[in-house]
PDB file of C-alpha atoms in Angstrom:
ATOM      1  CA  UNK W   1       0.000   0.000   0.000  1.00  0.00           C
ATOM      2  CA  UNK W   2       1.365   3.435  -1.041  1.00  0.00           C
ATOM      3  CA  UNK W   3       2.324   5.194   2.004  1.00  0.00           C
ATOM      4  CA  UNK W   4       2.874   9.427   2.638  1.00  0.00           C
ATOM      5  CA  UNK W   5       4.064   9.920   6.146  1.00  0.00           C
ATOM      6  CA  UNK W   6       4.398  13.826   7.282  1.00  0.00           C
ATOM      7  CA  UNK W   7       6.416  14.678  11.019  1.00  0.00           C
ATOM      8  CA  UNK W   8       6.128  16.730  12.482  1.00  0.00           C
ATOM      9  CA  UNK W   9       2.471  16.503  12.936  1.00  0.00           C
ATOM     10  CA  UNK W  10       2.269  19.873  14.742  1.00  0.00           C
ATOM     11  CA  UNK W  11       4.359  22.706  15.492  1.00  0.00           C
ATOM     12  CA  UNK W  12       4.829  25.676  17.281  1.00  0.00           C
ATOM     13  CA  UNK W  13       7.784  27.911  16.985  1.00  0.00           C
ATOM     14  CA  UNK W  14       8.295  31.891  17.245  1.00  0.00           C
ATOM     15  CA  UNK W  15       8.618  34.554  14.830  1.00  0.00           C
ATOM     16  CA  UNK W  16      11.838  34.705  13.362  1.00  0.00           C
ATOM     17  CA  UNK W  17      12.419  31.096  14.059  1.00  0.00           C
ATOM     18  CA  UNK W  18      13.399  28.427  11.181  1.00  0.00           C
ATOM     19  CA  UNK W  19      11.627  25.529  10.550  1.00  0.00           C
ATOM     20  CA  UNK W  20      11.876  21.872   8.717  1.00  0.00           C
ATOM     21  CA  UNK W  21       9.158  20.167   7.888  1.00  0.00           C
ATOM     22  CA  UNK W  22       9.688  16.223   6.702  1.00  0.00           C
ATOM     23  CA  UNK W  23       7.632  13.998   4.143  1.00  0.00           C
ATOM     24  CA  UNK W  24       8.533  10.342   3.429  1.00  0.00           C
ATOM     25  CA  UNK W  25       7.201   7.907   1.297  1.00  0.00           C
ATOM     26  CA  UNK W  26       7.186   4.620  -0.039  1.00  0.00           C
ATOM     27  CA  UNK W  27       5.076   4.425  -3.273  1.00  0.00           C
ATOM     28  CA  UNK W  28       5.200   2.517  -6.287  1.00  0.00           C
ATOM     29  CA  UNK W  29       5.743   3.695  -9.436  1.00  0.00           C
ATOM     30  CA  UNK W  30       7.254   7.648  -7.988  1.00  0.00           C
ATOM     31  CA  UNK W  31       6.349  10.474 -10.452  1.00  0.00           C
ATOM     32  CA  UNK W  32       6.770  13.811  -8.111  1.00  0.00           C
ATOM     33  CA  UNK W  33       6.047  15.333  -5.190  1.00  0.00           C
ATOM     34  CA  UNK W  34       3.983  18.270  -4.079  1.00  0.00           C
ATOM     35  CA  UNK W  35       3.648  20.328  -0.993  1.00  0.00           C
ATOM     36  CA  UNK W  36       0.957  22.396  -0.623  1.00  0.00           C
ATOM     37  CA  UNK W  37      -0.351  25.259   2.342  1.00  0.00           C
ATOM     38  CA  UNK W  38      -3.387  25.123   3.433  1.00  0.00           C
ATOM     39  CA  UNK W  39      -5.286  27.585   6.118  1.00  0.00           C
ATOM     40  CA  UNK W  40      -9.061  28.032   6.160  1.00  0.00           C
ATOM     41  CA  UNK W  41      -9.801  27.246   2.269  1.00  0.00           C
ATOM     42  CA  UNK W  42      -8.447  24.624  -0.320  1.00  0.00           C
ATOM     43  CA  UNK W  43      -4.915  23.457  -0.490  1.00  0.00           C
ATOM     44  CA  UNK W  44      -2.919  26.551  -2.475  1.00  0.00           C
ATOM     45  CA  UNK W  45       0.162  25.149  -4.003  1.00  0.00           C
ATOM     46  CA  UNK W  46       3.738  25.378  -3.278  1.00  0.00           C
ATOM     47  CA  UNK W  47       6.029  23.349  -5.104  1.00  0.00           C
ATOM     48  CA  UNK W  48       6.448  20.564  -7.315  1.00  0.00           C
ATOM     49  CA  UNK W  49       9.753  18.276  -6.336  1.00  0.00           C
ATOM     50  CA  UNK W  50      10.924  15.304  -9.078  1.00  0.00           C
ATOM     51  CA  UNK W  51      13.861  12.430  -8.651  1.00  0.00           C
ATOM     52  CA  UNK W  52      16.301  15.116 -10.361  1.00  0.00           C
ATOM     53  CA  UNK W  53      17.094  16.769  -6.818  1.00  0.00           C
ATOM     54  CA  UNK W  54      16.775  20.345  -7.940  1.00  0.00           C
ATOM     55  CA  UNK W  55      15.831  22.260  -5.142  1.00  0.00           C
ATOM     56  CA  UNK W  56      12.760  24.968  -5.543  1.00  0.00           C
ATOM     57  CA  UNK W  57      12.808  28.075  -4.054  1.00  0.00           C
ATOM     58  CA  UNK W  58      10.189  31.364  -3.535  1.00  0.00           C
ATOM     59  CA  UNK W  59      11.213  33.640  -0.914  1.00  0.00           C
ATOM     60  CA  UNK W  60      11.552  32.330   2.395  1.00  0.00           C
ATOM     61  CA  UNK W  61      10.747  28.854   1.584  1.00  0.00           C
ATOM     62  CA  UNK W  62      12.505  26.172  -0.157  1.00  0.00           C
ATOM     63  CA  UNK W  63      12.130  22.433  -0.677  1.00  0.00           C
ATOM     64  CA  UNK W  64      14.359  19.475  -1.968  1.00  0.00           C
ATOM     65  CA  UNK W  65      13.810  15.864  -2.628  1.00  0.00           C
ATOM     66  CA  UNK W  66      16.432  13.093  -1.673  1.00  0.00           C
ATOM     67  CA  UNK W  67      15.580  10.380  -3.720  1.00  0.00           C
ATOM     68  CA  UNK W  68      17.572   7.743  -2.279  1.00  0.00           C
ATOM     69  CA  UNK W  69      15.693   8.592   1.540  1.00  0.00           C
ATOM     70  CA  UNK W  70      12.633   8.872  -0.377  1.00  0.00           C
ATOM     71  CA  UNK W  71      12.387  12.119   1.629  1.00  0.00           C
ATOM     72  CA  UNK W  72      11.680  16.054   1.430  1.00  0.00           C
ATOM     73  CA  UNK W  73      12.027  18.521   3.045  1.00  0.00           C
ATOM     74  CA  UNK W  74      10.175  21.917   3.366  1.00  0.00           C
ATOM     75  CA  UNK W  75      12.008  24.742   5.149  1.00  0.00           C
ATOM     76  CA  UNK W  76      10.595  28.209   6.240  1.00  0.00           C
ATOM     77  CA  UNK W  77      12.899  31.091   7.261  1.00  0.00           C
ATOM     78  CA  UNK W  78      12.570  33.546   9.689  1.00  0.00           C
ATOM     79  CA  UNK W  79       8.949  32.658  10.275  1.00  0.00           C
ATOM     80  CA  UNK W  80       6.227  34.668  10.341  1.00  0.00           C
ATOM     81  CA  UNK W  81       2.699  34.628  11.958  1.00  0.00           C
ATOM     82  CA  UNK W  82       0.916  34.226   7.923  1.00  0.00           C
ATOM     83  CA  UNK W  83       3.045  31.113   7.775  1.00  0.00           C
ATOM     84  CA  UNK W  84       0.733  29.171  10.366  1.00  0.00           C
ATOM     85  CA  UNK W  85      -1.395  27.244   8.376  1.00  0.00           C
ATOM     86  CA  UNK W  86      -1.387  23.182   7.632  1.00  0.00           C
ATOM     87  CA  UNK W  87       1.207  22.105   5.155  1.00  0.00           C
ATOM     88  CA  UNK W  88       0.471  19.084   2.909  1.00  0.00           C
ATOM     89  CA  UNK W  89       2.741  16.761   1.312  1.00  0.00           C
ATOM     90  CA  UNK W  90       1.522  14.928  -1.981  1.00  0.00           C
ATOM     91  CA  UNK W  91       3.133  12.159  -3.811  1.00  0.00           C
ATOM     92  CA  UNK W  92       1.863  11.685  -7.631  1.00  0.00           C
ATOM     93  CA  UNK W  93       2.106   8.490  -9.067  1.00  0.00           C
ATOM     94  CA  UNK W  94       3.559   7.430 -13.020  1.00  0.00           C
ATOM     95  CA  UNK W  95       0.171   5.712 -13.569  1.00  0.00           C
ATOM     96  CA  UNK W  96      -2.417   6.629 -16.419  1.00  0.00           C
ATOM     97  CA  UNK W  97      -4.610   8.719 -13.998  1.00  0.00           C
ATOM     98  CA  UNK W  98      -1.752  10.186 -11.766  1.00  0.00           C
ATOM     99  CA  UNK W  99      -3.717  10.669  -8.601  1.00  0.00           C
ATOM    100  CA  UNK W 100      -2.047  12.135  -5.405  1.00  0.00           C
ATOM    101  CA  UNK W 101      -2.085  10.499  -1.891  1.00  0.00           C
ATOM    102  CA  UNK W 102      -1.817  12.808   0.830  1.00  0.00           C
ATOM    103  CA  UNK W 103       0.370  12.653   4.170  1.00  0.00           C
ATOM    104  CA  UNK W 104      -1.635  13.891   7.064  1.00  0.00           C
ATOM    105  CA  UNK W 105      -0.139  17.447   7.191  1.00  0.00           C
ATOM    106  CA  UNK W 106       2.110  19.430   9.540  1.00  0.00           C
ATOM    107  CA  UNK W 107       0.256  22.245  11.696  1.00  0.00           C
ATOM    108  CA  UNK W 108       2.145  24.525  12.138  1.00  0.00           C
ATOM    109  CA  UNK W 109       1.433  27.832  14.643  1.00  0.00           C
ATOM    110  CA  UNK W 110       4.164  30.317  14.698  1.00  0.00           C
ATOM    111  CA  UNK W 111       3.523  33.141  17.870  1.00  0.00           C
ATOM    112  CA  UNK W 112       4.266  36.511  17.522  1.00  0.00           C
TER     113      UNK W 112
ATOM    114  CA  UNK P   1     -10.131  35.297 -11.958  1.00  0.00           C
ATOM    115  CA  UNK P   2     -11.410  31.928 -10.121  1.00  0.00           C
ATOM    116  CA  UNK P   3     -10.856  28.639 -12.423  1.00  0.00           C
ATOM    117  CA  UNK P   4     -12.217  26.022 -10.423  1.00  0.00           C
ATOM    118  CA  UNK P   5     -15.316  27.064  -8.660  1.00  0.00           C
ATOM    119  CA  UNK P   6     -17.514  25.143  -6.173  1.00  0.00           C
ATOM    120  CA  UNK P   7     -20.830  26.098  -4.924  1.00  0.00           C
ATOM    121  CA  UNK P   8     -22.167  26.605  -2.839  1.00  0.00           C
ATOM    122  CA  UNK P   9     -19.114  27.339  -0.240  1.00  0.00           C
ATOM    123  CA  UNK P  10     -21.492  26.536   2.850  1.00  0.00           C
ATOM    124  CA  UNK P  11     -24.106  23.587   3.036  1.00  0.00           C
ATOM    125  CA  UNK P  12     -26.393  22.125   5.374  1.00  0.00           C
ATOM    126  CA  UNK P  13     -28.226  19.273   4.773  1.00  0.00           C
ATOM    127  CA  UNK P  14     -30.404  17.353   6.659  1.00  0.00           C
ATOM    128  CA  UNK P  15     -29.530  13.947   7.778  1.00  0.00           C
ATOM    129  CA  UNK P  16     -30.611  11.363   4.893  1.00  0.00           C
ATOM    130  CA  UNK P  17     -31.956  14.269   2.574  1.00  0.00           C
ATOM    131  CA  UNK P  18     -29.722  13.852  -0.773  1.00  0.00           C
ATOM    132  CA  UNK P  19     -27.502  17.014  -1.394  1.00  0.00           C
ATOM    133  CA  UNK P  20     -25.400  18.055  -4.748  1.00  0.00           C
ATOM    134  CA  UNK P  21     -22.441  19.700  -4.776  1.00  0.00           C
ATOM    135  CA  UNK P  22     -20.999  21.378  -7.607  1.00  0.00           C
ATOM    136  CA  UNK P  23     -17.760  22.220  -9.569  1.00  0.00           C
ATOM    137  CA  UNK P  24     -17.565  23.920 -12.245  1.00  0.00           C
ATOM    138  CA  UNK P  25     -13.395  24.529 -14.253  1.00  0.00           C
ATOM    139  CA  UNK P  26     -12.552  27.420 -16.628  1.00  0.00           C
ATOM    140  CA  UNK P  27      -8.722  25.734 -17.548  1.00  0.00           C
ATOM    141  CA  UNK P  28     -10.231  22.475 -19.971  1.00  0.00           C
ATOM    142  CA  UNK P  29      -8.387  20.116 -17.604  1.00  0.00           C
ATOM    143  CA  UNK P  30      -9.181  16.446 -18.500  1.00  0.00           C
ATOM    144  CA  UNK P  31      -8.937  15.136 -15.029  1.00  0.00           C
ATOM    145  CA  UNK P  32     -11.592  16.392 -12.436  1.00  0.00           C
ATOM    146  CA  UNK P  33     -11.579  14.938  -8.704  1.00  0.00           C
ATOM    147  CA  UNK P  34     -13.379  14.995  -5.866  1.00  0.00           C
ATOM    148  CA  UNK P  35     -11.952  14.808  -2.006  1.00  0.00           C
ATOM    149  CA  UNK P  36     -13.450  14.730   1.670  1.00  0.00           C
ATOM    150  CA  UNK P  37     -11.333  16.623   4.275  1.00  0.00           C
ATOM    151  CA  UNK P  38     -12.598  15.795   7.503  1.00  0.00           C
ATOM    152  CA  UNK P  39     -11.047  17.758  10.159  1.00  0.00           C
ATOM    153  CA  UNK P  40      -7.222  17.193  10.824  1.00  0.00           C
ATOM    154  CA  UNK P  41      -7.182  14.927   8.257  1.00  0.00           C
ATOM    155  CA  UNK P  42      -5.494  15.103   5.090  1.00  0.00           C
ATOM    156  CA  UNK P  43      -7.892  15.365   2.095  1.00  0.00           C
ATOM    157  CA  UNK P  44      -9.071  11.338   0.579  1.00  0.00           C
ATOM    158  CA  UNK P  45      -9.606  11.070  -2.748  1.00  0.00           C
ATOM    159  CA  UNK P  46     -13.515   9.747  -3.340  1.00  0.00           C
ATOM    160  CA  UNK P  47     -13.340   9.510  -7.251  1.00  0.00           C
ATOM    161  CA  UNK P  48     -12.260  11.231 -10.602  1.00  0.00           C
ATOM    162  CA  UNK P  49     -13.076  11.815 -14.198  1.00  0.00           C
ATOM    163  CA  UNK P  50     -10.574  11.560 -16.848  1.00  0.00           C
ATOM    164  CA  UNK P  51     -12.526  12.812 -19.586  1.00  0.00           C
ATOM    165  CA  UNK P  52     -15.558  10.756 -18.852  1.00  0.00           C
ATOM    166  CA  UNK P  53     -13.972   8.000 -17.635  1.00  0.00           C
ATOM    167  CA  UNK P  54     -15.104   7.367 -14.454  1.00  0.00           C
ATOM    168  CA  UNK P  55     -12.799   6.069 -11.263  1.00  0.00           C
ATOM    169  CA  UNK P  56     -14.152   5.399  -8.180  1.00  0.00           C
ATOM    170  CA  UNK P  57     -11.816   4.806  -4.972  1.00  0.00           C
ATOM    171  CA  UNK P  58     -12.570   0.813  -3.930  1.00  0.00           C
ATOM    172  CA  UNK P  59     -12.931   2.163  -0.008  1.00  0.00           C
ATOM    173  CA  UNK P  60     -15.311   5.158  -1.252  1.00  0.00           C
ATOM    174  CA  UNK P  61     -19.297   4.610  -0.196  1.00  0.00           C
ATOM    175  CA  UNK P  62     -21.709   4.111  -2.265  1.00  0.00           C
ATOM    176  CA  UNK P  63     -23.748   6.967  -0.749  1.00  0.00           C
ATOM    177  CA  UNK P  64     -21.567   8.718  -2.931  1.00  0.00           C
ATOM    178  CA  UNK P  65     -22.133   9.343  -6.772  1.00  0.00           C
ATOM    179  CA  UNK P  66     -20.681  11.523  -9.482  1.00  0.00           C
ATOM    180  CA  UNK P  67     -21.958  13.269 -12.577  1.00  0.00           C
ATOM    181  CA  UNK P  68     -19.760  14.649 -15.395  1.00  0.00           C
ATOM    182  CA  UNK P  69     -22.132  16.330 -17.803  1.00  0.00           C
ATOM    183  CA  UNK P  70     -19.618  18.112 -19.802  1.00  0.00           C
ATOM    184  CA  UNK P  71     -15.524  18.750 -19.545  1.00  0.00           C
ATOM    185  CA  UNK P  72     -16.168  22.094 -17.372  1.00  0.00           C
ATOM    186  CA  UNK P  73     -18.777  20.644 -14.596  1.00  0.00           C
ATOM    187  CA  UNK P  74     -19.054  18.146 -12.066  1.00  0.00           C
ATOM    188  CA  UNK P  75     -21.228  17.146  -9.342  1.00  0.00           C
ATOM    189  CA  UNK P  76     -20.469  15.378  -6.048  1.00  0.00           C
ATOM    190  CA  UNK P  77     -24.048  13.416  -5.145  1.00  0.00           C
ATOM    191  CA  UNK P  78     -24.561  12.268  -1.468  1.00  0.00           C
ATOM    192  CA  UNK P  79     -27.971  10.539  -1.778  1.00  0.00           C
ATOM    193  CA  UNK P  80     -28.771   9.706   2.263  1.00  0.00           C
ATOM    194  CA  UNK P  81     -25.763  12.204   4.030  1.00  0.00           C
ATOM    195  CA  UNK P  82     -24.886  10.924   7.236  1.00  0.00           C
ATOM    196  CA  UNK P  83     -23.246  12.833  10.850  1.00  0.00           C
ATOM    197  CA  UNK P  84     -20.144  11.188   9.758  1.00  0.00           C
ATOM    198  CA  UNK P  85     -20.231  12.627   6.127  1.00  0.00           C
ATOM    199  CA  UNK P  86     -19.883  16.336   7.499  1.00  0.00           C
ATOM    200  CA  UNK P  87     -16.655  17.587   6.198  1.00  0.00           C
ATOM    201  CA  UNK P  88     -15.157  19.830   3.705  1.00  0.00           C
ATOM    202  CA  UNK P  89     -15.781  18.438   0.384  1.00  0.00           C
ATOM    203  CA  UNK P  90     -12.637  19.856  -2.706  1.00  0.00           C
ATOM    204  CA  UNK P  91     -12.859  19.486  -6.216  1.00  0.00           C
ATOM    205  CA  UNK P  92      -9.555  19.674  -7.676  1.00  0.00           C
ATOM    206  CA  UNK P  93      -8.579  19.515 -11.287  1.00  0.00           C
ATOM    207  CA  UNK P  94      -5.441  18.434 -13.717  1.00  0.00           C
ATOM    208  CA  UNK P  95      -4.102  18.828 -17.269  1.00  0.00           C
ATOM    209  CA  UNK P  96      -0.979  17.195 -16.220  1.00  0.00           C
ATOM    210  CA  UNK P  97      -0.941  16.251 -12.353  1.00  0.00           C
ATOM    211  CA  UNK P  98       2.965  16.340 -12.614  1.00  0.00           C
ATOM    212  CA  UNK P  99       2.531  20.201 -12.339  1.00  0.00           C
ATOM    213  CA  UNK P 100       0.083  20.714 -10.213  1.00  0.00           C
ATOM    214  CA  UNK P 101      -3.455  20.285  -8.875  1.00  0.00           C
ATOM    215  CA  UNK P 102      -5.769  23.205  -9.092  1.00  0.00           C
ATOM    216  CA  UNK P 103      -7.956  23.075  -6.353  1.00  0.00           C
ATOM    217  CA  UNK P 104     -11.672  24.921  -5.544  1.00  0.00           C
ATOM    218  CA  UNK P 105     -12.089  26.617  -2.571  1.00  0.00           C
ATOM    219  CA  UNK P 106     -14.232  23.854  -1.200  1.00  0.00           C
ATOM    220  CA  UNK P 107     -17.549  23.260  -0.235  1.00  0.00           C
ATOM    221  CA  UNK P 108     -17.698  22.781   3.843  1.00  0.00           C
ATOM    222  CA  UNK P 109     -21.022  20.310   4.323  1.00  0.00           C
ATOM    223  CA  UNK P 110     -22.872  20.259   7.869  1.00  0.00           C
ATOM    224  CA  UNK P 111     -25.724  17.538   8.653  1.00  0.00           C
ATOM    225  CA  UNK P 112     -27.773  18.336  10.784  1.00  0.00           C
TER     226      UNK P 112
END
């Protein structure tokens, strides 16, 4: 069974502060990964991460993919309170309908 | 300018009365899907259209139905809505998933 596993599942951190967020999988068939912010409304996306390792940037966050961990990573500098909202991971799949699975999110709270 | 509507954005429904939710795309994406958020939970995929090919999720009830009259609408059917079927109900579509979901802003469904 394909598998999206998000830690932390919560988090609270300061202004200012830095923060990592982690996604795993194990899937068959990998095509990409997605991560995605989502506060009070539908998921708005953020980036789109592939097996070549390039990392994606836009402004204070950036995101990689290790391919042999089967990992990401999402990180947030210097924090601010519009950054508290529930971030998704998303892992598409190379089949003819390409349909994501979901982890279970990170919440993350950052305090003035 | 919005490209994947839903409507309405609130609904409440009575418990067993049938209710339609709707979702209607301005991109021509082939792929339309629906998902149920329930809170704190990641969003599960219920079904999707590629073109008019229908997919259904094997754990998805059969209280729920789909209609895809034409490439820019479809409609999430819950024919007898349950307490347990309250939840936040997105409608996402894809060209190519590799870049990207676009998602509506959701429909959030009470039963009451």
């Amino acid at each position: 069974e394909d598998k999206v596993v998000q830690s932390p599942l919560s988090l609270v951190v300061h202004e200012g502060d830095t923060v990592t967020l982690n996604c795993s999988y194990e899937v068959t068939n990998f095509r990409s990964l997605l991560w995605y912010k989502q506060e009070k409304k539908a998921p708005t996306f953020l980036f789109m991460l592939t097996s070549s390792g390039i990392e994606k940037k836009s402004g204070r966050l950036s995101s990689i993919l290790d391919k042999k961990e089967l990992s990401s990573i999402l990180n947030i500098t210097a924090t601010q309170t519009g950054d508290s909202a529930i971030y998704l991971c998303a892992v598409v799949l190379n089949s003819g309908y390409s349909t994501l699975t979901f982890g279970k999110g990170t919440m993350l709270l950052v305090s003035p | 300018d919005a490209m994947v509507i839903q409507n309405p954005r609130y609904q409440v429904t009575q418990f067993g009365k049938p209710v339609t939710l709707s979702c209607s795309q301005t991109l021509n994406h082939n792929v339309m899907y629906w998902y149920q958020q329930k809170s704190s939970q990641a969003p599960k995929l219920l079904f999707h259209y590629y073109d008019k090919d229908f997919n259904n999720e094997a754990d998805t009830p059969d209280n729920f139905q789909s209609r895809r009259p034409n490439t820019s609408f479809c409609f999430l059917d819950i024919r007898s809505p349950g307490l347990g079927d309250a939840a936040m109900y997105l409608c996402a579509t894809s060209r190519d998933p590799g870049q990207g979901y676009t998602f509506g802003s959701g429909t959030r469904l009470t039963v009451v």
